[in-house]
Amino acid sequence: MKSSLFRSAEAALRRASSPSAASSHRFRRSYSVESKPDRKVAVLGAAGGIGQPLSLLMKLNPLVSSLSLYDIAGTPGVAADVSHINTRSQVAGYVGEDQLGEALEGADLVIIPAGVPRKPGMTRDDLFNINAGIVKSLCAAISKYCPNALVNMISNPVNSTVPIAAEVFKKAGTYDEKKLFGVTTLDVVRAKTFYAGKANVPVDEVNVPVVGGHAGITILPLFSQATPKSNNLSDEIIVALTKRTQDGGTEVVEAKAGKGSATLSMAKYAGAVFADACLKGLNGVSDVVECSFVQSTVVPDLPFFASKVKLGKNGVEEVLGLGPLSDYEKQGLENLKSELKASIEKGIKFAAQS
């Protein structure tokens, strides 16, 4: 019999990725024993604050047959711990650069939460010099050992680390823009939660697209497109909801008094739900749509942009447009352009350095 934790995790994944009864049926069907191909998932940074709960949640995902956990230290213990859970996937832990290749070999999906977390007073740009180097070296290994894998980038600043990854893959001759994703799902989760509270609607029925990037004003929730519709939200409330969504990470960092960042909500939704969506797309499940920071032509002069993306067997099947925007959202889009462009260019410049 499944534990209550396992049942709860599955139920949460169903709600997060399947807002309708029909899609819920597709979710259950995709999880049937007969329809599950073997899928290897590698988590790079598996011993960290995001990596550990994310590793647990990927162990609970029945679409995963092989779970490879890598970090510079501590992974054998994490692997031993989650390996005792009676679910489908076989778990292996790898530690240190010498074992990175073995951790990656044959992976269908690589999730990268590696790096240092945010601390009080620290902006995402403050993280850059440390995390950029980590991402660059990990992506060089991905290009060598699993060049066809989907890559889910969680390491911040995502607005820069995704362009870094793209440039590393280009240099190695392995770049496929359909297979590189910046994970911005946490912005969507926050927007849904905050909107539901103000609109007084069930949170598991809410959908709010979030576009742009994954830092500060580059995060643009499109509350005008939120469903279910609410006509009782004033312009002031929309502005406040937007600001809170943009500052969600800072809110958590300050609440934890410098002793952590948004590790749990990040792992639970941004990591696990988006990874689950990618696996379902790889397995041929139809109509899988999530917001993600990808190579894009949606906004001129911004080569990477977060918007709705349809996922399929090769990764990105289609990058969807913005749809109709309110005047407030149009202004927000204009306001984010320069900052997002600078972050993208900063990542490209870093990757070009030897």
Short mmCIF file of C-alpha atoms in Angstrom, two decimals:
data_model
loop_
_atom_site.label_atom_id
_atom_site.label_comp_id
_atom_site.label_asym_id
_atom_site.label_seq_id
_atom_site.Cartn_x
_atom_site.Cartn_y
_atom_site.Cartn_z
CA MET A 1 0.00 0.00 0.00
CA LYS A 2 1.27 3.49 -0.83
CA SER A 3 2.13 5.78 2.05
CA SER A 4 0.04 8.88 2.67
CA LEU A 5 3.08 10.99 1.68
CA PHE A 6 3.30 9.24 -1.67
CA ARG A 7 -0.43 9.62 -2.26
CA SER A 8 -0.29 13.28 -1.27
CA ALA A 9 2.66 13.96 -3.55
CA GLU A 10 0.95 12.28 -6.49
CA ALA A 11 -2.25 14.22 -5.79
CA ALA A 12 -0.36 17.51 -5.67
CA LEU A 13 1.40 16.74 -8.94
CA ARG A 14 -1.95 15.91 -10.53
CA ARG A 15 -3.49 19.18 -9.36
CA ALA A 16 -0.50 21.26 -10.42
CA SER A 17 -0.22 19.83 -13.89
CA SER A 18 -3.84 18.87 -14.59
CA PRO A 19 -6.36 21.62 -13.91
CA SER A 20 -9.29 19.92 -15.64
CA ALA A 21 -10.97 16.55 -15.30
CA ALA A 22 -9.93 15.60 -18.81
CA SER A 23 -6.29 16.46 -18.23
CA SER A 24 -6.44 14.68 -14.86
CA HIS A 25 -7.53 11.57 -16.72
CA ARG A 26 -4.60 11.97 -19.11
CA PHE A 27 -2.25 12.30 -16.12
CA ARG A 28 -3.50 9.04 -14.59
CA ARG A 29 -3.32 7.31 -17.94
CA SER A 30 0.27 8.53 -18.48
CA TYR A 31 1.19 7.02 -15.12
CA SER A 32 -0.20 3.56 -15.92
CA VAL A 33 2.31 0.77 -15.62
CA GLU A 34 1.95 -0.30 -19.23
CA SER A 35 2.75 3.11 -20.74
CA LYS A 36 5.95 4.05 -18.94
CA PRO A 37 9.20 3.90 -20.92
CA ASP A 38 12.50 3.92 -19.08
CA ARG A 39 13.66 7.45 -18.28
CA LYS A 40 16.88 8.47 -16.56
CA VAL A 41 16.83 11.74 -14.65
CA ALA A 42 20.00 13.35 -13.30
CA VAL A 43 19.91 16.00 -10.56
CA LEU A 44 23.07 18.12 -10.40
CA GLY A 45 23.37 19.73 -7.00
CA ALA A 46 21.38 16.97 -5.34
CA ALA A 47 22.77 17.50 -1.82
CA GLY A 48 21.73 21.14 -1.60
CA GLY A 49 18.70 22.91 -0.18
CA ILE A 50 16.70 22.53 -3.39
CA GLY A 51 18.44 19.36 -4.55
CA GLN A 52 17.47 17.17 -1.58
CA PRO A 53 13.69 17.72 -1.61
CA LEU A 54 13.75 17.70 -5.41
CA SER A 55 15.53 14.33 -5.35
CA LEU A 56 12.84 13.00 -3.01
CA LEU A 57 10.05 14.21 -5.27
CA MET A 58 11.68 12.78 -8.39
CA LYS A 59 11.99 9.45 -6.55
CA LEU A 60 8.21 9.60 -6.02
CA ASN A 61 7.58 10.22 -9.73
CA PRO A 62 6.70 6.90 -11.41
CA LEU A 63 7.82 8.21 -14.81
CA VAL A 64 11.43 8.02 -13.57
CA SER A 65 13.12 4.62 -13.88
CA SER A 66 16.68 5.72 -13.02
CA LEU A 67 17.54 8.60 -10.69
CA SER A 68 21.12 9.86 -10.74
CA LEU A 69 22.12 12.23 -7.93
CA TYR A 70 25.30 14.30 -8.24
CA ASP A 71 27.02 16.91 -6.10
CA ILE A 72 30.52 17.85 -4.97
CA ALA A 73 29.82 16.28 -1.56
CA GLY A 74 27.10 14.55 0.39
CA THR A 75 25.33 12.73 -2.42
CA PRO A 76 25.99 9.14 -1.31
CA GLY A 77 24.00 9.85 1.83
CA VAL A 78 21.14 11.52 -0.04
CA ALA A 79 21.05 8.65 -2.52
CA ALA A 80 21.04 6.02 0.22
CA ASP A 81 18.22 7.83 2.01
CA VAL A 82 15.82 8.21 -0.94
CA SER A 83 16.72 4.78 -2.35
CA HIS A 84 14.83 3.15 0.53
CA ILE A 85 11.52 4.53 -0.79
CA ASN A 86 9.53 1.75 -2.44
CA THR A 87 8.98 3.34 -5.82
CA ARG A 88 10.01 2.40 -9.33
CA SER A 89 13.28 4.25 -9.85
CA GLN A 90 16.73 2.90 -9.09
CA VAL A 91 18.90 5.48 -7.34
CA ALA A 92 22.63 6.08 -7.59
CA GLY A 93 24.72 8.77 -5.92
CA TYR A 94 27.81 10.33 -7.45
CA VAL A 95 30.26 12.72 -5.83
CA GLY A 96 33.04 14.85 -7.26
CA GLU A 97 34.09 15.80 -10.76
CA ASP A 98 35.55 12.36 -11.49
CA GLN A 99 32.09 10.80 -11.25
CA LEU A 100 30.15 13.49 -13.13
CA GLY A 101 30.36 11.70 -16.47
CA GLU A 102 28.94 8.49 -15.07
CA ALA A 103 26.15 10.44 -13.38
CA LEU A 104 25.15 12.03 -16.69
CA GLU A 105 25.64 9.19 -19.14
CA GLY A 106 22.36 8.18 -20.79
CA ALA A 107 20.25 10.84 -19.06
CA ASP A 108 16.98 11.86 -20.71
CA LEU A 109 16.50 14.84 -18.41
CA VAL A 110 19.07 16.84 -16.42
CA ILE A 111 17.90 19.18 -13.68
CA ILE A 112 20.41 21.75 -12.39
CA PRO A 113 19.73 23.30 -8.97
CA ALA A 114 23.50 23.52 -8.24
CA GLY A 115 25.02 26.68 -6.81
CA VAL A 116 24.76 28.95 -3.80
CA PRO A 117 21.39 30.24 -2.52
CA ARG A 118 20.33 33.84 -2.10
CA LYS A 119 20.98 35.53 1.25
CA PRO A 120 19.51 38.71 2.78
CA GLY A 121 20.48 41.76 0.76
CA MET A 122 21.75 39.61 -2.09
CA THR A 123 20.38 40.21 -5.58
CA ARG A 124 20.37 37.55 -8.27
CA ASP A 125 23.27 39.39 -9.90
CA ASP A 126 25.27 38.92 -6.71
CA LEU A 127 25.00 35.21 -7.30
CA PHE A 128 26.38 35.50 -10.78
CA ASN A 129 30.12 35.11 -10.38
CA ILE A 130 29.78 31.93 -8.30
CA ASN A 131 26.90 30.21 -10.02
CA ALA A 132 27.88 31.14 -13.56
CA GLY A 133 31.11 29.19 -13.27
CA ILE A 134 29.34 26.17 -11.82
CA VAL A 135 26.76 26.15 -14.60
CA LYS A 136 29.41 26.54 -17.28
CA SER A 137 31.37 23.50 -16.11
CA LEU A 138 28.28 21.33 -15.64
CA CYS A 139 26.98 22.18 -19.11
CA ALA A 140 30.34 21.31 -20.65
CA ALA A 141 29.95 17.85 -19.12
CA ILE A 142 26.34 17.56 -20.34
CA SER A 143 27.45 18.35 -23.88
CA LYS A 144 29.95 15.49 -23.64
CA TYR A 145 28.03 12.75 -21.83
CA CYS A 146 24.33 13.34 -22.62
CA PRO A 147 24.09 15.88 -25.45
CA ASN A 148 20.53 14.89 -26.33
CA ALA A 149 19.08 15.34 -22.83
CA LEU A 150 16.53 17.97 -21.91
CA VAL A 151 18.10 20.47 -19.51
CA ASN A 152 16.07 22.18 -16.77
CA MET A 153 18.01 25.16 -15.40
CA ILE A 154 17.12 26.16 -11.84
CA SER A 155 20.47 27.72 -10.84
CA ASN A 156 20.14 31.48 -10.50
CA PRO A 157 20.32 33.97 -12.04
CA VAL A 158 18.26 32.06 -14.64
CA ASN A 159 18.14 35.11 -16.91
CA SER A 160 21.92 34.66 -17.33
CA THR A 161 22.56 30.97 -16.67
CA VAL A 162 20.32 29.82 -19.51
CA PRO A 163 22.24 31.94 -22.07
CA ILE A 164 25.49 30.61 -20.55
CA ALA A 165 24.30 27.05 -21.10
CA ALA A 166 23.28 27.83 -24.67
CA GLU A 167 26.69 29.26 -25.49
CA VAL A 168 28.52 26.29 -23.94
CA PHE A 169 26.40 23.89 -25.99
CA LYS A 170 26.96 25.95 -29.15
CA LYS A 171 30.72 25.83 -28.64
CA ALA A 172 30.52 22.04 -28.23
CA GLY A 173 28.33 21.70 -31.32
CA THR A 174 25.48 20.14 -29.36
CA TYR A 175 23.05 23.04 -28.93
CA ASP A 176 19.38 22.34 -29.56
CA GLU A 177 17.20 25.28 -28.54
CA LYS A 178 14.26 22.91 -28.09
CA LYS A 179 15.98 21.14 -25.19
CA LEU A 180 17.09 23.99 -22.91
CA PHE A 181 14.66 25.39 -20.34
CA GLY A 182 14.90 28.00 -17.63
CA VAL A 183 12.57 26.87 -14.85
CA THR A 184 10.26 29.79 -14.02
CA THR A 185 7.38 27.67 -12.71
CA LEU A 186 7.76 29.06 -9.19
CA ASP A 187 6.71 32.49 -10.48
CA VAL A 188 3.55 30.89 -11.88
CA VAL A 189 2.88 29.06 -8.61
CA ARG A 190 3.21 32.27 -6.63
CA ALA A 191 0.99 34.20 -9.02
CA LYS A 192 -1.68 31.48 -8.77
CA THR A 193 -1.54 31.41 -4.98
CA PHE A 194 -1.63 35.19 -4.50
CA TYR A 195 -4.39 35.66 -7.11
CA ALA A 196 -6.57 32.94 -5.57
CA GLY A 197 -6.32 34.60 -2.16
CA LYS A 198 -7.49 37.99 -3.44
CA ALA A 199 -10.07 36.69 -5.93
CA ASN A 200 -11.50 34.24 -3.39
CA VAL A 201 -11.42 31.31 -5.83
CA PRO A 202 -10.12 27.74 -5.33
CA VAL A 203 -6.36 27.87 -5.86
CA ASP A 204 -6.24 24.49 -7.61
CA GLU A 205 -8.51 25.87 -10.34
CA VAL A 206 -6.42 28.96 -11.00
CA ASN A 207 -4.18 29.51 -14.00
CA VAL A 208 -2.01 32.60 -14.47
CA PRO A 209 0.62 32.85 -17.21
CA VAL A 210 3.85 34.55 -16.16
CA VAL A 211 6.16 35.87 -18.87
CA GLY A 212 9.47 37.73 -19.20
CA GLY A 213 12.31 36.47 -17.03
CA HIS A 214 12.98 35.14 -13.54
CA ALA A 215 14.15 38.10 -11.45
CA GLY A 216 12.48 41.23 -10.10
CA ILE A 217 10.73 43.39 -12.66
CA THR A 218 11.51 40.91 -15.45
CA ILE A 219 8.82 38.68 -13.89
CA LEU A 220 5.52 39.73 -15.47
CA PRO A 221 2.38 37.90 -14.33
CA LEU A 222 -0.50 38.35 -16.76
CA PHE A 223 -3.39 38.66 -14.33
CA SER A 224 -5.62 39.95 -17.14
CA GLN A 225 -5.49 36.40 -18.53
CA ALA A 226 -6.01 34.69 -15.17
CA THR A 227 -8.75 32.08 -14.87
CA PRO A 228 -11.25 31.83 -13.28
CA LYS A 229 -11.96 35.48 -14.09
CA SER A 230 -12.50 37.89 -11.25
CA ASN A 231 -14.14 41.27 -11.78
CA ASN A 232 -13.67 42.51 -8.23
CA LEU A 233 -9.91 43.14 -8.35
CA SER A 234 -9.03 46.82 -8.52
CA ASP A 235 -6.04 48.23 -10.39
CA GLU A 236 -4.36 48.74 -7.02
CA ILE A 237 -4.77 45.08 -6.13
CA ILE A 238 -3.35 43.98 -9.50
CA VAL A 239 -0.32 46.22 -8.96
CA ALA A 240 0.17 44.78 -5.47
CA LEU A 241 -0.20 41.19 -6.71
CA THR A 242 2.35 41.85 -9.45
CA LYS A 243 4.82 43.37 -6.99
CA ARG A 244 4.41 40.48 -4.56
CA THR A 245 4.96 37.93 -7.33
CA GLN A 246 8.11 39.75 -8.44
CA ASP A 247 9.42 39.95 -4.87
CA GLY A 248 8.37 36.44 -3.80
CA GLY A 249 11.91 35.18 -3.47
CA THR A 250 12.96 38.13 -1.33
CA GLU A 251 9.89 37.61 0.88
CA VAL A 252 11.02 34.06 1.67
CA VAL A 253 14.68 34.98 2.17
CA GLU A 254 13.74 37.70 4.66
CA ALA A 255 11.23 35.46 6.46
CA LYS A 256 13.93 32.83 6.94
CA ALA A 257 16.19 35.52 8.42
CA GLY A 258 19.12 34.69 6.21
CA LYS A 259 19.08 30.98 6.93
CA GLY A 260 17.68 29.87 3.60
CA SER A 261 15.85 30.74 0.41
CA ALA A 262 12.79 29.35 -1.38
CA THR A 263 14.08 25.79 -1.38
CA LEU A 264 10.87 23.90 -0.64
CA SER A 265 8.45 25.68 -2.96
CA MET A 266 11.20 25.74 -5.60
CA ALA A 267 11.80 22.00 -5.40
CA LYS A 268 8.16 21.06 -5.05
CA TYR A 269 6.73 23.00 -7.95
CA ALA A 270 9.42 24.66 -10.03
CA GLY A 271 11.52 21.53 -10.00
CA ALA A 272 9.20 18.56 -9.69
CA VAL A 273 6.17 19.76 -11.62
CA PHE A 274 8.15 21.19 -14.53
CA ALA A 275 10.30 18.06 -14.70
CA ASP A 276 7.15 15.96 -14.69
CA ALA A 277 5.78 18.04 -17.59
CA CYS A 278 9.00 17.49 -19.56
CA LEU A 279 8.84 13.73 -18.97
CA LYS A 280 5.21 13.59 -20.04
CA GLY A 281 6.12 15.51 -23.20
CA LEU A 282 8.97 13.09 -23.92
CA ASN A 283 6.53 10.21 -23.47
CA GLY A 284 4.10 11.62 -26.01
CA VAL A 285 1.39 12.96 -23.71
CA SER A 286 -0.51 15.63 -25.65
CA ASP A 287 -1.34 19.21 -24.69
CA VAL A 288 1.41 19.68 -22.09
CA VAL A 289 1.84 23.45 -21.70
CA GLU A 290 4.00 25.24 -19.12
CA CYS A 291 5.67 28.64 -18.88
CA SER A 292 9.44 28.52 -19.30
CA PHE A 293 12.42 30.75 -20.14
CA VAL A 294 13.55 29.53 -23.57
CA GLN A 295 15.10 30.71 -26.81
CA SER A 296 12.37 32.81 -28.32
CA THR A 297 11.31 35.32 -30.95
CA VAL A 298 8.22 36.41 -29.01
CA VAL A 299 9.78 39.79 -28.14
CA PRO A 300 12.18 41.40 -30.65
CA ASP A 301 15.75 41.91 -29.36
CA LEU A 302 15.25 39.42 -26.52
CA PRO A 303 16.69 36.07 -27.69
CA PHE A 304 15.44 34.37 -24.51
CA PHE A 305 12.05 34.97 -22.98
CA ALA A 306 9.61 33.20 -20.69
CA SER A 307 6.18 32.46 -22.09
CA LYS A 308 3.84 29.53 -22.50
CA VAL A 309 5.60 26.60 -24.17
CA LYS A 310 4.04 23.44 -25.57
CA LEU A 311 6.18 20.41 -24.70
CA GLY A 312 6.62 17.28 -26.81
CA LYS A 313 8.86 14.36 -27.63
CA ASN A 314 11.77 16.62 -28.63
CA GLY A 315 11.35 19.22 -25.90
CA VAL A 316 9.86 22.50 -27.08
CA GLU A 317 7.17 21.75 -29.60
CA GLU A 318 5.92 25.32 -29.87
CA VAL A 319 6.66 28.66 -28.20
CA LEU A 320 3.33 30.37 -27.71
CA GLY A 321 2.71 34.10 -27.99
CA LEU A 322 1.79 36.56 -25.28
CA GLY A 323 -1.89 36.92 -26.07
CA PRO A 324 -3.79 40.14 -25.28
CA LEU A 325 -2.21 42.36 -22.62
CA SER A 326 -3.72 45.05 -20.42
CA ASP A 327 -2.26 48.54 -20.57
CA TYR A 328 -0.52 47.88 -17.24
CA GLU A 329 1.02 44.67 -18.59
CA LYS A 330 2.11 46.40 -21.79
CA GLN A 331 3.98 48.96 -19.69
CA GLY A 332 5.45 46.18 -17.56
CA LEU A 333 6.72 44.50 -20.72
CA GLU A 334 8.43 47.70 -21.81
CA ASN A 335 9.93 48.18 -18.36
CA LEU A 336 11.51 44.73 -18.21
CA LYS A 337 13.18 44.75 -21.61
CA SER A 338 16.40 46.59 -20.78
CA GLU A 339 17.13 44.64 -17.60
CA LEU A 340 16.39 41.28 -19.19
CA LYS A 341 18.48 42.11 -22.25
CA ALA A 342 21.42 43.11 -20.04
CA SER A 343 21.19 39.86 -18.05
CA ILE A 344 21.12 37.78 -21.23
CA GLU A 345 24.10 39.62 -22.65
CA LYS A 346 25.98 39.23 -19.36
CA GLY A 347 25.57 35.45 -19.59
CA ILE A 348 26.67 35.33 -23.21
CA LYS A 349 29.73 37.44 -22.43
CA PHE A 350 30.70 35.20 -19.49
CA ALA A 351 30.40 32.07 -21.60
CA ALA A 352 32.68 33.57 -24.24
CA GLN A 353 35.49 33.87 -21.72
CA SER A 354 37.96 31.01 -21.73
#
